[in-house]
Coordinates of N, CA, C and O in Angstrom, one line a residue:
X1 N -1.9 47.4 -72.8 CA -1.2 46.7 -73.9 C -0.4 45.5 -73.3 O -0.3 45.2 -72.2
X2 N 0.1 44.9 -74.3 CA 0.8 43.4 -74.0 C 0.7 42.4 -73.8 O 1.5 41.6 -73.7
X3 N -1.0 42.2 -73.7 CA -1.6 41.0 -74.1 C -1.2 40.1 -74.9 O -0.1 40.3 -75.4
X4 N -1.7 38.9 -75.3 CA -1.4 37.9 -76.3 C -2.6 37.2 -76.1 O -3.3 36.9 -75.2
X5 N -2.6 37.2 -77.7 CA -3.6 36.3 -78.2 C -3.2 34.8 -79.3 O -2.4 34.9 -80.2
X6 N -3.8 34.0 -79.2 CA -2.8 32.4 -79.7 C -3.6 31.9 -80.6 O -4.7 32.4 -80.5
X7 N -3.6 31.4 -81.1 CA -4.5 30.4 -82.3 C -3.5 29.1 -83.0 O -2.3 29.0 -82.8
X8 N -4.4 28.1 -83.8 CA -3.5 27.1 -84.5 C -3.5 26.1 -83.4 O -3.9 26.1 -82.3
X9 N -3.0 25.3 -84.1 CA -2.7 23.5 -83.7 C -1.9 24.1 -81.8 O -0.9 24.7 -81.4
X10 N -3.1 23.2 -81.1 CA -3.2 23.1 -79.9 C -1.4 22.5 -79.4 O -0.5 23.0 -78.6
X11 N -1.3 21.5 -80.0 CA 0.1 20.4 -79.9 C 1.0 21.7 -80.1 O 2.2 21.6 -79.8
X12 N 0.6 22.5 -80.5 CA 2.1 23.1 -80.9 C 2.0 24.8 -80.5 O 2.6 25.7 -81.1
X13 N 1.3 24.9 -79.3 CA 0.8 25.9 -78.4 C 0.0 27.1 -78.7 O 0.3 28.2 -78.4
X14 N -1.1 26.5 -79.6 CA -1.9 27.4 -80.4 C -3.2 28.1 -79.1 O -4.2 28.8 -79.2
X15 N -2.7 27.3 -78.0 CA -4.2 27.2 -76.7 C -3.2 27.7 -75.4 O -2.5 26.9 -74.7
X16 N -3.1 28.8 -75.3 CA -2.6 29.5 -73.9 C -3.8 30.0 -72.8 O -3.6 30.8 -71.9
X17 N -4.7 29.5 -73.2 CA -5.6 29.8 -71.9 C -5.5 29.7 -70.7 O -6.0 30.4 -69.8
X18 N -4.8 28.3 -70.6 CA -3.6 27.9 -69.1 C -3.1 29.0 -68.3 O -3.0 29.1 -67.0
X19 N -2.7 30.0 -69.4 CA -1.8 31.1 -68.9 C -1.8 32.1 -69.0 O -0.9 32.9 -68.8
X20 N -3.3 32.2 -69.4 CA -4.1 33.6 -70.0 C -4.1 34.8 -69.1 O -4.0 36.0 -69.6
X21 N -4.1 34.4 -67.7 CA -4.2 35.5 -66.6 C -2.5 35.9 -66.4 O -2.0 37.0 -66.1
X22 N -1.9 34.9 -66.8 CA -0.3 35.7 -66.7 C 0.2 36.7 -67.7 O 1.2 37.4 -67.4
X23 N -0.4 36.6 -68.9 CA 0.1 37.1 -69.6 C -0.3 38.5 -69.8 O -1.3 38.8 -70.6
X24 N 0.5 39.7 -69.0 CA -0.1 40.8 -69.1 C 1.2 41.9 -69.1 O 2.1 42.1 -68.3
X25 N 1.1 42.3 -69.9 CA 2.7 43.5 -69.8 C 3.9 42.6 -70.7 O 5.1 42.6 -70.4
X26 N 3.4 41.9 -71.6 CA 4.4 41.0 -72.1 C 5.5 42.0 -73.6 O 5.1 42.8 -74.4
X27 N 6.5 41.6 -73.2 CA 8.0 42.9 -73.4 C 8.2 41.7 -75.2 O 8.1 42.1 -76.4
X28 N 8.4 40.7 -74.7 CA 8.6 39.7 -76.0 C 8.4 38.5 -76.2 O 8.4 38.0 -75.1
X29 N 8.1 37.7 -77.1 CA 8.1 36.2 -77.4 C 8.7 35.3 -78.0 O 8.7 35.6 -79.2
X30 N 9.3 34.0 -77.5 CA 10.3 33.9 -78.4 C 9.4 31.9 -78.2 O 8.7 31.5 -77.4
X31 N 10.1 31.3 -79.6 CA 9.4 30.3 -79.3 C 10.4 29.1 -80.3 O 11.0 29.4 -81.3
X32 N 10.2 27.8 -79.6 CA 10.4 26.7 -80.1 C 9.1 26.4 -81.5 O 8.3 27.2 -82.0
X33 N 9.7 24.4 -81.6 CA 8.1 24.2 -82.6 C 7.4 23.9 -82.3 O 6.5 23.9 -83.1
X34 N 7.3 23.4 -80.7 CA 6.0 23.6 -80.3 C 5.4 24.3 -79.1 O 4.3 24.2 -78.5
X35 N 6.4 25.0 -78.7 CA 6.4 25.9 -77.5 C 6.2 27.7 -77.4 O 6.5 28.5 -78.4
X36 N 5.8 28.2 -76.3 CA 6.3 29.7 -76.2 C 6.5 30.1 -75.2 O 5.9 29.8 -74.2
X37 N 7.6 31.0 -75.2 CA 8.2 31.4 -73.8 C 8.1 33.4 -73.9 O 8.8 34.1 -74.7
X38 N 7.4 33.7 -73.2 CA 6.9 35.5 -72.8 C 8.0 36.3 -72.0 O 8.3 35.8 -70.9
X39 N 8.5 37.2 -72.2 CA 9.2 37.6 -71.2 C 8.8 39.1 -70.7 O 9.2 40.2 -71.2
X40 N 7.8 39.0 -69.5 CA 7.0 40.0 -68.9 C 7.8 41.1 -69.0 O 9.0 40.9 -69.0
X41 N 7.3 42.3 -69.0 CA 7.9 43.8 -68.8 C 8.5 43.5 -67.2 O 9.8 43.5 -67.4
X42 N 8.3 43.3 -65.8 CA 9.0 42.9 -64.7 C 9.8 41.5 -65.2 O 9.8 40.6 -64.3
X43 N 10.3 41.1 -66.1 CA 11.5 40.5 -66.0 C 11.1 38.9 -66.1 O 11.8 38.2 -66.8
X44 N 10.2 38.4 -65.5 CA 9.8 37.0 -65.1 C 8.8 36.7 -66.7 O 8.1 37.5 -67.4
X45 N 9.0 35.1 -66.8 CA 8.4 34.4 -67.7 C 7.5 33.5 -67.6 O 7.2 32.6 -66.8
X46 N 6.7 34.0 -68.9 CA 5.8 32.8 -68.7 C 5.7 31.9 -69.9 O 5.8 32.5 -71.0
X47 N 5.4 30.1 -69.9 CA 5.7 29.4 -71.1 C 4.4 28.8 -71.4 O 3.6 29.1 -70.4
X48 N 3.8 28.2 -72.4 CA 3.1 27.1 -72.9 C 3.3 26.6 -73.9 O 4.1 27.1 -74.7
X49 N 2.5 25.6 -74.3 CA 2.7 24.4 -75.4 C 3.2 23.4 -74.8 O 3.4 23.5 -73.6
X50 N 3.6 22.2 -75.6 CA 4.0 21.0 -75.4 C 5.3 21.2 -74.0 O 6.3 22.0 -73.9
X51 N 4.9 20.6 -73.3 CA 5.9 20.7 -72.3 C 7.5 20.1 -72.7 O 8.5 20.7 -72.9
X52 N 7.3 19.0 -72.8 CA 9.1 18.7 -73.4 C 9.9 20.0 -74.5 O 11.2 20.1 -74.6
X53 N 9.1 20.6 -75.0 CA 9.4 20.8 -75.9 C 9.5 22.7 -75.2 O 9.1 23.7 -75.9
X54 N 9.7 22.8 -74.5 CA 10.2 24.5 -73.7 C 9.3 24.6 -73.1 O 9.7 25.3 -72.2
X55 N 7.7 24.2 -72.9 CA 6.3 24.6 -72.8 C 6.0 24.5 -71.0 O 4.9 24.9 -70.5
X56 N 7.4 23.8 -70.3 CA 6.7 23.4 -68.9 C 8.5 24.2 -68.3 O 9.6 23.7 -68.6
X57 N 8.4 25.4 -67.5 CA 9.7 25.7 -67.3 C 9.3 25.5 -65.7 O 10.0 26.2 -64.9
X58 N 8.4 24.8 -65.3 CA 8.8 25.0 -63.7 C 10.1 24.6 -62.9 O 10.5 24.9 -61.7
X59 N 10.5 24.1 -63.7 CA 12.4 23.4 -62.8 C 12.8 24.6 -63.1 O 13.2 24.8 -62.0
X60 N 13.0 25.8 -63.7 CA 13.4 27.0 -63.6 C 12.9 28.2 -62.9 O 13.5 29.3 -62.5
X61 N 11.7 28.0 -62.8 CA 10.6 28.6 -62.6 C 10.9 29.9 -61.9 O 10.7 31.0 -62.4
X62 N 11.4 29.6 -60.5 CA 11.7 30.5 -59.7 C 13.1 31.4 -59.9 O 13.4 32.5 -59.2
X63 N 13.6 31.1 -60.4 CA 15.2 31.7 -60.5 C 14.9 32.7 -62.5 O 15.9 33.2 -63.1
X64 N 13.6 32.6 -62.9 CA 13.2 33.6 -63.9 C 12.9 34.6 -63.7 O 11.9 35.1 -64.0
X65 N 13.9 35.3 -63.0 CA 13.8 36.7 -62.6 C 14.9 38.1 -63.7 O 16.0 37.7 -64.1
X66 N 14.5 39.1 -64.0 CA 15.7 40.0 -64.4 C 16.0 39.2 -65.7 O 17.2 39.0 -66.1
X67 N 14.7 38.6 -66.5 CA 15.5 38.2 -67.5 C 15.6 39.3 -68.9 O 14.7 40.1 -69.1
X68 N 16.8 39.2 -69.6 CA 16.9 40.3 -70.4 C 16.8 40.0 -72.0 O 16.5 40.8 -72.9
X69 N 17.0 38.7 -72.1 CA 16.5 37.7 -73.5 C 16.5 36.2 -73.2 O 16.9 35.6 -72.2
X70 N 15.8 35.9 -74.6 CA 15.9 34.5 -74.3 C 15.9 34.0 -76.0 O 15.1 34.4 -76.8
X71 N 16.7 33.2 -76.1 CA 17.2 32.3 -77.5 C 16.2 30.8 -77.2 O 15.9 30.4 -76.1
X72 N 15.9 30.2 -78.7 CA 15.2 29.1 -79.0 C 16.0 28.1 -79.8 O 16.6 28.4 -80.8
X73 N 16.1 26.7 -79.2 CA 17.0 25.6 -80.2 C 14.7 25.0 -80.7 O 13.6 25.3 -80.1
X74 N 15.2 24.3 -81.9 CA 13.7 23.5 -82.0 C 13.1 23.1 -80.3 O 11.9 23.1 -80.2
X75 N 13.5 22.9 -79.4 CA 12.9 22.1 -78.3 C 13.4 22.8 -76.7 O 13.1 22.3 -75.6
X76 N 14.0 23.8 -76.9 CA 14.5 24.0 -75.7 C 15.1 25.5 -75.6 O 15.9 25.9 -76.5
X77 N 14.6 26.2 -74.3 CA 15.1 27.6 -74.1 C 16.2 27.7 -73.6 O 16.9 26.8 -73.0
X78 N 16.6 29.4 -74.0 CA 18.1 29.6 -73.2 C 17.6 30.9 -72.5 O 17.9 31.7 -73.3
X79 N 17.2 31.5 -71.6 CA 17.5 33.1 -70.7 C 18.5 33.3 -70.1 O 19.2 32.7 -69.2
X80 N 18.6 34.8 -71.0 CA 20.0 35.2 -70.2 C 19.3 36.1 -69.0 O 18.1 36.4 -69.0
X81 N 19.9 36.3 -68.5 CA 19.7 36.7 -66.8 C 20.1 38.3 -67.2 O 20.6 38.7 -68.3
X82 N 19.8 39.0 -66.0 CA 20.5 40.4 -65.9 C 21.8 40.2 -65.0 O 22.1 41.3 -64.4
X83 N 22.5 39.3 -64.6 CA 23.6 39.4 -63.8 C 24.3 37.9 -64.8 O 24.6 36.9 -64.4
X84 N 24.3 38.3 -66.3 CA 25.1 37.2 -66.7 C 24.8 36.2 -66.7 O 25.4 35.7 -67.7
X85 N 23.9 35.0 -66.1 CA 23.5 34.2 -66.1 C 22.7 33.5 -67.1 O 21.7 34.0 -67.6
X86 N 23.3 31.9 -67.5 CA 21.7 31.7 -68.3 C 21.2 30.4 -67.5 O 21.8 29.6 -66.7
X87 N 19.7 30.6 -68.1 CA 19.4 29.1 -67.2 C 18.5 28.8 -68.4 O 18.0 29.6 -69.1
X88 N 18.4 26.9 -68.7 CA 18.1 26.5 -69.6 C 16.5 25.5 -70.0 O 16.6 24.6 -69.1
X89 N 15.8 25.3 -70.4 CA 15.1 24.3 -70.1 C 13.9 23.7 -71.6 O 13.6 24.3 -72.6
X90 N 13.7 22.8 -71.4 CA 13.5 21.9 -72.4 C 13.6 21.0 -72.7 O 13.4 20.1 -71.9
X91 N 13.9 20.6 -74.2 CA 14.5 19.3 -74.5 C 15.9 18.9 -74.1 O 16.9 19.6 -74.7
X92 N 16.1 18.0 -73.3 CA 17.8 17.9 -72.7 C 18.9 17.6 -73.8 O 20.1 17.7 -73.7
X93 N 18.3 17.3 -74.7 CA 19.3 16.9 -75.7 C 19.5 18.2 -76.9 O 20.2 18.1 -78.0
X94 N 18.6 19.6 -76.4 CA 18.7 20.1 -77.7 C 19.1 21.9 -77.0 O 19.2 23.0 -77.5
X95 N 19.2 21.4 -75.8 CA 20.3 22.7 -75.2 C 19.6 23.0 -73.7 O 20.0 23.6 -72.8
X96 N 18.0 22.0 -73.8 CA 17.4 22.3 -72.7 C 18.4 22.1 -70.7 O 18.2 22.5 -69.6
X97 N 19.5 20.9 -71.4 CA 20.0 20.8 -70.2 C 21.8 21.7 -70.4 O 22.7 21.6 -71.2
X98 N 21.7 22.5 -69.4 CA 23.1 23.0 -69.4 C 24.5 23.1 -68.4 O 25.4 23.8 -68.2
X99 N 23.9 21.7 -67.8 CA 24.8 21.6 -66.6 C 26.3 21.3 -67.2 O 27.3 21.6 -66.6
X100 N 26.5 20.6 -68.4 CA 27.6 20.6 -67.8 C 28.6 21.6 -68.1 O 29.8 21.5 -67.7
X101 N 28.1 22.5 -68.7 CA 28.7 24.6 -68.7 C 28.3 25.1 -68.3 O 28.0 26.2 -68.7
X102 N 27.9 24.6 -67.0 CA 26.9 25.7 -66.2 C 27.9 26.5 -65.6 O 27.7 27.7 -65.7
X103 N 29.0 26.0 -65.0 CA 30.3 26.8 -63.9 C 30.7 27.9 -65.4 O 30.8 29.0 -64.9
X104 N 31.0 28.0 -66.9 CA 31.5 28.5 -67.4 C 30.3 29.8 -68.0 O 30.8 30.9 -68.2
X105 N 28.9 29.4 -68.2 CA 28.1 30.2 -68.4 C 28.0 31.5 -67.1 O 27.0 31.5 -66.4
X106 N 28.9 32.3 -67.0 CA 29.1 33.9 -66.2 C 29.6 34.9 -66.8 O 30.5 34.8 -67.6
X107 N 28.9 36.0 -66.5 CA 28.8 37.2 -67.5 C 28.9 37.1 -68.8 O 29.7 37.6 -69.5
X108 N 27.9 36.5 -69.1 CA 27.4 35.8 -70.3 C 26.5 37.5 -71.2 O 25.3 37.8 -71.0
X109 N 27.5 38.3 -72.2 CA 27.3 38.6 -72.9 C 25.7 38.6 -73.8 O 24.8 39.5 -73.9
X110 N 25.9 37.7 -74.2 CA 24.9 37.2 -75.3 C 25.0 36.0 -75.9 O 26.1 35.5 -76.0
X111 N 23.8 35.3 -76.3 CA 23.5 34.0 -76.2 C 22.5 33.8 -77.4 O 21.4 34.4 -77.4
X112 N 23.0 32.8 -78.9 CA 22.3 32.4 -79.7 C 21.9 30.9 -80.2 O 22.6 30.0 -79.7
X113 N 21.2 30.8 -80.8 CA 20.7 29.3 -81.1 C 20.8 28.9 -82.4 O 20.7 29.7 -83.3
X114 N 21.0 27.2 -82.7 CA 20.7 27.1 -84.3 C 19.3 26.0 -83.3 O 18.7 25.9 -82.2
X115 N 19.4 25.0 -84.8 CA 18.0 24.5 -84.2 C 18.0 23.1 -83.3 O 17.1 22.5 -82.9
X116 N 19.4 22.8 -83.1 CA 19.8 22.0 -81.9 C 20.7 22.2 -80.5 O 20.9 21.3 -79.7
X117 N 21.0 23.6 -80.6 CA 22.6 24.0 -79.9 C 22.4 25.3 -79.4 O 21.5 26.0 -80.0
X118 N 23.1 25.8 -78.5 CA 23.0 26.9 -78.1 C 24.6 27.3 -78.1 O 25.5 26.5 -77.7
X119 N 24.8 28.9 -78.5 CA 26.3 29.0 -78.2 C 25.9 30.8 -76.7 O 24.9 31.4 -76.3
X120 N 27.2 30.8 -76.4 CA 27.1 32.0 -75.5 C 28.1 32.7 -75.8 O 29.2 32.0 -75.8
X121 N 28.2 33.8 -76.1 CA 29.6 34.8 -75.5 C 29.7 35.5 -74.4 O 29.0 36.5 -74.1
X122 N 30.9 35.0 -73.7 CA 31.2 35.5 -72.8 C 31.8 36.8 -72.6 O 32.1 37.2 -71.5

């Protein structure tokens, strides 16, 4: 079980065949409007669709380990980590960039989205 299967308008990540071999043991999915982001039973993610738009997480890529959730703005992911952490990626203007609360995002509770913004509790 855990497979995923995709359909619908390609632009807006109806075509995961890219990513077909990764997606196996998948725990949940959470998605932008034109993106999707998988969060494997071992913790690590996998995305497609439009890349600006959450679809290309390789600037995070490696540090998607122990993830425990992940929140959606329209254009951009949030994962929270298992050690409190979130790391962000996407559209930079719609929560994809989070440097500049990166020092304050720690033991980060839980973490929600509207469709531009991300909030966290600490």
């Amino acid at each position: 079980g855990g497979s995923v299967v995709t359909w619908g308008d390609v632009d807006f990540g109806g075509d995961s065949s890219r990513v077909q071999s990764q997606l196996r043991s998948v725990h949940k999915i959470r998605a932008t409007e034109q993106a999707f982001a998988a969060i494997l039973a071992d913790g690590s993610v996998v995305t497609w669709g439009e890349a600006e738009a959450g679809g290309d997480s390789s600037e995070v890529q490696q540090q998607l380990r122990s993830v425990q959730e992940i929140q959606s703005t329209s254009g951009a992911f949030a994962a929270l980590l298992e050690d409190g952490s979130v790391l962000t990626w996407g559209d930079q203007e719609e929560g994809g960039n989070s440097s500049a609360v990166r020092h304050q995002l720690r033991n980060v509770q839980q973490i929600q989205a509207t469709e531009g913004a991300l909030a966290a509790i600490l």
